[in-house]
Short mmCIF file of C-alpha atoms in Angstrom, two decimals:
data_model
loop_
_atom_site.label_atom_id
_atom_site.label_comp_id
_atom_site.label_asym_id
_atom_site.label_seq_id
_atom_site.Cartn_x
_atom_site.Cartn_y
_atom_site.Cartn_z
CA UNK A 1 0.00 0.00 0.00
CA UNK A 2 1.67 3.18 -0.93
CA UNK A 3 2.25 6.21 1.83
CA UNK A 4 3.22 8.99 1.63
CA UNK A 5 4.71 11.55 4.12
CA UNK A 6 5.50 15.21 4.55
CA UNK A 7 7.46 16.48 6.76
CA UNK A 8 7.49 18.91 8.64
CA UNK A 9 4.01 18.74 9.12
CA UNK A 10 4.42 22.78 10.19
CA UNK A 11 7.46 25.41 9.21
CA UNK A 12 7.22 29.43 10.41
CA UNK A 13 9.80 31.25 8.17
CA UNK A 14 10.38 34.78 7.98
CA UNK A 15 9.62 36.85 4.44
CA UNK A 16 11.73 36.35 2.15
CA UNK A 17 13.58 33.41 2.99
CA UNK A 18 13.99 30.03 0.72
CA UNK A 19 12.45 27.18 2.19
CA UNK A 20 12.05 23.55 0.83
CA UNK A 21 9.01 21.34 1.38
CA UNK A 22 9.70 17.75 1.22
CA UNK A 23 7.46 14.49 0.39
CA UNK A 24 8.07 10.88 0.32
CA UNK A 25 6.25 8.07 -0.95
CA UNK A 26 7.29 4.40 -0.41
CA UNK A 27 6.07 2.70 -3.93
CA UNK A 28 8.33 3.96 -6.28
CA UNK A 29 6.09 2.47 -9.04
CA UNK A 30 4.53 6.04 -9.61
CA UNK A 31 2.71 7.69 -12.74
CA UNK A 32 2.73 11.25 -11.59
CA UNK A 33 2.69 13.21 -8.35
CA UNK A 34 1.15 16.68 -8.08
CA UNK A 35 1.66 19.32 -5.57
CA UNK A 36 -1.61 21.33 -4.16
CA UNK A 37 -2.38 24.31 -2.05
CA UNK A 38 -4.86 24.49 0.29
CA UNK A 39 -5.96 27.70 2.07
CA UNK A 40 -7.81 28.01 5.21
CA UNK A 41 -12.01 26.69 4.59
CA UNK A 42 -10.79 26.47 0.56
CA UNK A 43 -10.38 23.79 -1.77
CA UNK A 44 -7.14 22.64 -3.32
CA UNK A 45 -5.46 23.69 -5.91
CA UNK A 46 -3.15 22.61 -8.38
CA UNK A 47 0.78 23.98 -8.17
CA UNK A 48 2.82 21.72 -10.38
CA UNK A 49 2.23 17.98 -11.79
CA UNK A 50 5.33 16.23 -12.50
CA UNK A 51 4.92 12.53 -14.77
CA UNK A 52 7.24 10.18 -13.67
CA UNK A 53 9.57 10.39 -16.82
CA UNK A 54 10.49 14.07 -15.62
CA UNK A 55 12.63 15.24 -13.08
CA UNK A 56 11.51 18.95 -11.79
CA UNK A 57 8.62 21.07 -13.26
CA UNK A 58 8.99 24.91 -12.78
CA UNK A 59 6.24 27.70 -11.96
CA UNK A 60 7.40 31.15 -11.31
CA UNK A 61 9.13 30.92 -7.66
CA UNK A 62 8.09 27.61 -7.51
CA UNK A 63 10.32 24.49 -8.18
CA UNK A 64 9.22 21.30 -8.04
CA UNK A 65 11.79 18.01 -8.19
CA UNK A 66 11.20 14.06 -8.27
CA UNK A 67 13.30 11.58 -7.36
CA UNK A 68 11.71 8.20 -8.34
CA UNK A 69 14.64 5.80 -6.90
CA UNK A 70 14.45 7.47 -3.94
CA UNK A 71 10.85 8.02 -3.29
CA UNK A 72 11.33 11.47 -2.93
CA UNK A 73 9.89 15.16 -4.26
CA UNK A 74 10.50 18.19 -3.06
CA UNK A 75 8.73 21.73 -3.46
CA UNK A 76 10.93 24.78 -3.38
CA UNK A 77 9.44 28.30 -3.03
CA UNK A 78 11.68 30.98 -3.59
CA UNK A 79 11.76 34.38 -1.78
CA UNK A 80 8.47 33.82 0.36
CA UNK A 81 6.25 35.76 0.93
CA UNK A 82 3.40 36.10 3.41
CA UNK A 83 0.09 35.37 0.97
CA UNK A 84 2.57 31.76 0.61
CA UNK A 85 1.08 30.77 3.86
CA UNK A 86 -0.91 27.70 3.09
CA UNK A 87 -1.06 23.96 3.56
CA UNK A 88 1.16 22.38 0.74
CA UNK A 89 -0.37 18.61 0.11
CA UNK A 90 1.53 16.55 -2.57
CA UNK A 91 -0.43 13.96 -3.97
CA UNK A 92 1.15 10.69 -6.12
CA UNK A 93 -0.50 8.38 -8.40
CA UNK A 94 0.23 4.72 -8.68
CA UNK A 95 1.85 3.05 -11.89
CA UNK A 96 -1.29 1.74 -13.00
CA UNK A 97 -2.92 5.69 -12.59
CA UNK A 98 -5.83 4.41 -11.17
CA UNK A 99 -5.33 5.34 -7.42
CA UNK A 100 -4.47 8.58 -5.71
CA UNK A 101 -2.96 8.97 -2.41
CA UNK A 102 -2.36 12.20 -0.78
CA UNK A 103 0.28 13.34 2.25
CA UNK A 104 -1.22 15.12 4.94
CA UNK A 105 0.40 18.17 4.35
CA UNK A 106 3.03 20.83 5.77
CA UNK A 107 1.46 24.22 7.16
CA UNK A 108 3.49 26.96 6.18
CA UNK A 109 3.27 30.25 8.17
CA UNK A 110 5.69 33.32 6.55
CA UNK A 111 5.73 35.97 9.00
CA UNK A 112 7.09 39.58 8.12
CA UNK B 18 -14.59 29.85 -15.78
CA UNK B 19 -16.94 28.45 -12.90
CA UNK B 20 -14.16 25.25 -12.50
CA UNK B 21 -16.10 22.86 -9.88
CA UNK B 22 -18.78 24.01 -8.13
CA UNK B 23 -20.02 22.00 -5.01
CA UNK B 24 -23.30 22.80 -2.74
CA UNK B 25 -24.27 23.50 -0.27
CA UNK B 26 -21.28 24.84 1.56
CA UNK B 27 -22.44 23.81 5.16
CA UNK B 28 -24.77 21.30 6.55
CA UNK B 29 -25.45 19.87 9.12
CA UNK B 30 -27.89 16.33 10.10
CA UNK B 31 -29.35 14.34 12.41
CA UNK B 32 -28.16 10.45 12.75
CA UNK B 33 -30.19 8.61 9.99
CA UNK B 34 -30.96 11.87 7.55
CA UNK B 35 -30.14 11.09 3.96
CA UNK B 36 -28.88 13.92 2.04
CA UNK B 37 -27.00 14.60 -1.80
CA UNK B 38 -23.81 16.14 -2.38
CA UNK B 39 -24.23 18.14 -5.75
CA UNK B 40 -21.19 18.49 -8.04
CA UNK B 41 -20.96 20.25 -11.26
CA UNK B 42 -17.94 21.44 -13.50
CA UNK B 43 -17.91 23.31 -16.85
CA UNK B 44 -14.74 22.03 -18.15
CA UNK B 45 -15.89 18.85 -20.02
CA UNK B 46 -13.57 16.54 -17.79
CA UNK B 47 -14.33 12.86 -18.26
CA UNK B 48 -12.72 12.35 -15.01
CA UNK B 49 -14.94 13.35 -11.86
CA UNK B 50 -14.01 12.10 -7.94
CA UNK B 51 -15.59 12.60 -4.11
CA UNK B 52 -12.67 12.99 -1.32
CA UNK B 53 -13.01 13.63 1.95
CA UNK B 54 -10.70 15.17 4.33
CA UNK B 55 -10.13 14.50 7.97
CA UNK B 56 -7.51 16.05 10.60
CA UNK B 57 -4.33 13.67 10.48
CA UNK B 58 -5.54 11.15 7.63
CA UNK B 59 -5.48 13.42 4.62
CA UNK B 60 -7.69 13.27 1.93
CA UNK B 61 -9.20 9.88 1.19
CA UNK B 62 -10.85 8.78 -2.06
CA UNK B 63 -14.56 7.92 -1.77
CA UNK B 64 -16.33 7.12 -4.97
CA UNK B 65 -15.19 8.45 -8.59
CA UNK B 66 -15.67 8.27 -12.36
CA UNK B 67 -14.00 7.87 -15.65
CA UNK B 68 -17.14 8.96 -17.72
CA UNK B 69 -21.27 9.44 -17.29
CA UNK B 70 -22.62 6.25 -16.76
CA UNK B 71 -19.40 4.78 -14.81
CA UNK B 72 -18.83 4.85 -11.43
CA UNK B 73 -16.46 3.20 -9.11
CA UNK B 74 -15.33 2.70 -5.70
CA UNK B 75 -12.57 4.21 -3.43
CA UNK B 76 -10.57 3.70 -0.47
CA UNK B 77 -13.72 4.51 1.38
CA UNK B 78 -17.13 3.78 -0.41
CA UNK B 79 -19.04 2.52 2.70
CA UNK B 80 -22.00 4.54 3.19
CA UNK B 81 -21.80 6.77 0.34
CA UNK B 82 -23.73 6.73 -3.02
CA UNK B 83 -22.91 7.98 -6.52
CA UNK B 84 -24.22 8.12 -9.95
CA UNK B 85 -23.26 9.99 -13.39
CA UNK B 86 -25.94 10.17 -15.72
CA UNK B 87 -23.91 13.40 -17.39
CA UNK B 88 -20.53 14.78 -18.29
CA UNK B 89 -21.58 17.72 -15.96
CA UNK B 90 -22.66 16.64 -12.62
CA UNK B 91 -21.11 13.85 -9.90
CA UNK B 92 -23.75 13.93 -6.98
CA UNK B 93 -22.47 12.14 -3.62
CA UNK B 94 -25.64 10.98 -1.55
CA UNK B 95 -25.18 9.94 1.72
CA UNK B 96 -28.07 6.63 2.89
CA UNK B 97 -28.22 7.32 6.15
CA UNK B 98 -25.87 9.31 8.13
CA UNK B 99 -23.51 8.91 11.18
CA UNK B 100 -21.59 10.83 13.52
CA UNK B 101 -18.28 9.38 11.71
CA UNK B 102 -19.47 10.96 8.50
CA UNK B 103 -18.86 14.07 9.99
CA UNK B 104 -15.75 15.48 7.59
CA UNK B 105 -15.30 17.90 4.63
CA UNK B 106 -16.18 16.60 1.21
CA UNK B 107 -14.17 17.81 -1.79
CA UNK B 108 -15.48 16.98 -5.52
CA UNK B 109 -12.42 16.75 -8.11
CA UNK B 110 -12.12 16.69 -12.09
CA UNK B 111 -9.75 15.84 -14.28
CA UNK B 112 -9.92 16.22 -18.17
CA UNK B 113 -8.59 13.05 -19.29
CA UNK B 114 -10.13 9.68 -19.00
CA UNK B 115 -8.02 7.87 -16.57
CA UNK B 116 -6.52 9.61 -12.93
CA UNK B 117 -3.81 11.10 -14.54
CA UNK B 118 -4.01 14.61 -15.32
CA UNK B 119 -4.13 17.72 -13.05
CA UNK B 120 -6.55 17.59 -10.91
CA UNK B 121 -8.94 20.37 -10.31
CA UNK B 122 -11.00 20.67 -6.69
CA UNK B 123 -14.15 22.12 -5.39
CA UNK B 124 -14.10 24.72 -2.61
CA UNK B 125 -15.81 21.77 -0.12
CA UNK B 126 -18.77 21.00 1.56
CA UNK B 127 -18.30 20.58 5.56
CA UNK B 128 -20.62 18.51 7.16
CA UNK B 129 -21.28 17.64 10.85
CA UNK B 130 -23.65 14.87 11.79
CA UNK B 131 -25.02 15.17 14.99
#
C-alpha cells in the first residue's frame, strides 16, 4: 500500500527566505505526483504535476523536483512571501494511474 | 470559468438523515471524484468516475452513493448518516479519461452529523 509523508508537518519562516518542502512516498512504481495548495475553509489547488519520466517542473518561484529511486519530491518556493502561507499537500499516483494517495500536508506560516 | 462548483457549503444532520452532495464542472472533464478530508488522515478517495454512466469505488465507499448520468454533474448521496461521517467533502475533475491529469477541486462541503 503506498504512503506517503511530509514532513514537517508545520514550518514558520520569515519573508523572504527560501524554504524547501519535502514528500516521500514508499512505492516507487509512480505515474505522476502533483503538488496542491490548500488555504484556510478552501479547496485545493493545483501547483505543479510532475509525470514520472520528468525530473523537476517549474512555476514562477516555484520548483518542483522528483526523485523516483528514492521516493522522494521536493517543493521549493523561492523568496516567500506572506500570501505563501498555506497547507502544501503533494499527492502521487500509482503506476497503473488508477489510485491517488495524498500526504497530509506541511502548514506553512511566513511571518514579516 | 466556474471550475467545480459544489453545494451546499455547510450542513449539518441528524443520525439517519439522507442527504445529496451536488457536483458540477464546466470544463468537459471525463474524469470526476468525491474525497473527503479529515484532521491527520489526509484526503481519502470515496467514490469516482472515468465517464457518465461509470462509477467506481474508493478507499472509502461505505455509506456513500454515486451516480453519473452526465458529463456535468457527480452527486455524492449519503443513505443514512452517522456521527463518523462528519468530515469535509471535496469533488475533483480531471480532463482526461483515466486519474492522470491535473486535478482540479471544489471549494468543499463541511458537514457535521449530529
Amino acid at each position: 500500500k503506498q504512503e506517503v509523508t511530509q514532513i514537517p508537518a508545520a514550518l514558520s519562516v520569515p519573508e523572504g527566505e527560501n524554504l524547501v518542502l519535502n514528500c516521500s512516498f514508499t512505492d516507487s512504481a509512480i505515474y505522476n505526483l502533483q503538488w496542491f495548495r490548500q488555504d484556510p475553509g478552501k479547496g485545493l489547488t493545483s501547483l505543479l504535476l510532475i509525470q514520472s519520466s520528468q525530473r523537476e517542473q517549474t512555476s514562477g518561484r516555484l520548483n518542483a523536483s522528483l526523485d523516483k529511486s528514492s521516493g522522494r519530491s521536493t517543493l521549493y518556493i523561492a523568496a516567500s512571501q506572506p500570501g505563501d502561507s498555506a497547507t502544501y499537500l503533494c499527492a502521487v499516483i500509482d503506476g497503473t494511474a488508477s489510485k491517488l494517495t495524498f500526504g497530509t500536508g506541511t502548514r506553512l506560516q511566513v511571518t514579516l | 470559468n466556474a471550475g467545480v462548483t459544489q453545494t451546499p457549503k455547510f450542513q449539518v444532520l441528524k443520525t439517519g438523515q439522507s442527504m445529496t452532495l451536488q457536483c458540477a464542472q464546466d470544463m468537459n472533464h471525463e474524469y470526476m471524484s468525491w474525497y473527503r478530508q479529515d484532521p491527520g488522515m489526509g484526503l481519502r478517495l470515496i467514490h469516482y468516475s472515468v465517464g457518465a454512466g461509470i462509477t467506481d469505488q474508493g478507499e472509502v465507499p461505505n455509506g456513500y452513493n454515486v451516480s453519473r448520468s452526465t458529463t456535468e454533474d457527480f452527486p455524492l448521496r449519503l443513505l443514512s448518516a452517522a456521527p463518523s461521517q462528519t468530515s469535509v467533502y471535496f469533488c475533483a475533475s480531471s480532463r482526461t479519461s483515466g486519474n492522470t491529469g491535473e486535478l482540479f477541486f471544489g471549494e468543499g462541503s463541511r458537514l457535521t452529523v449530529l
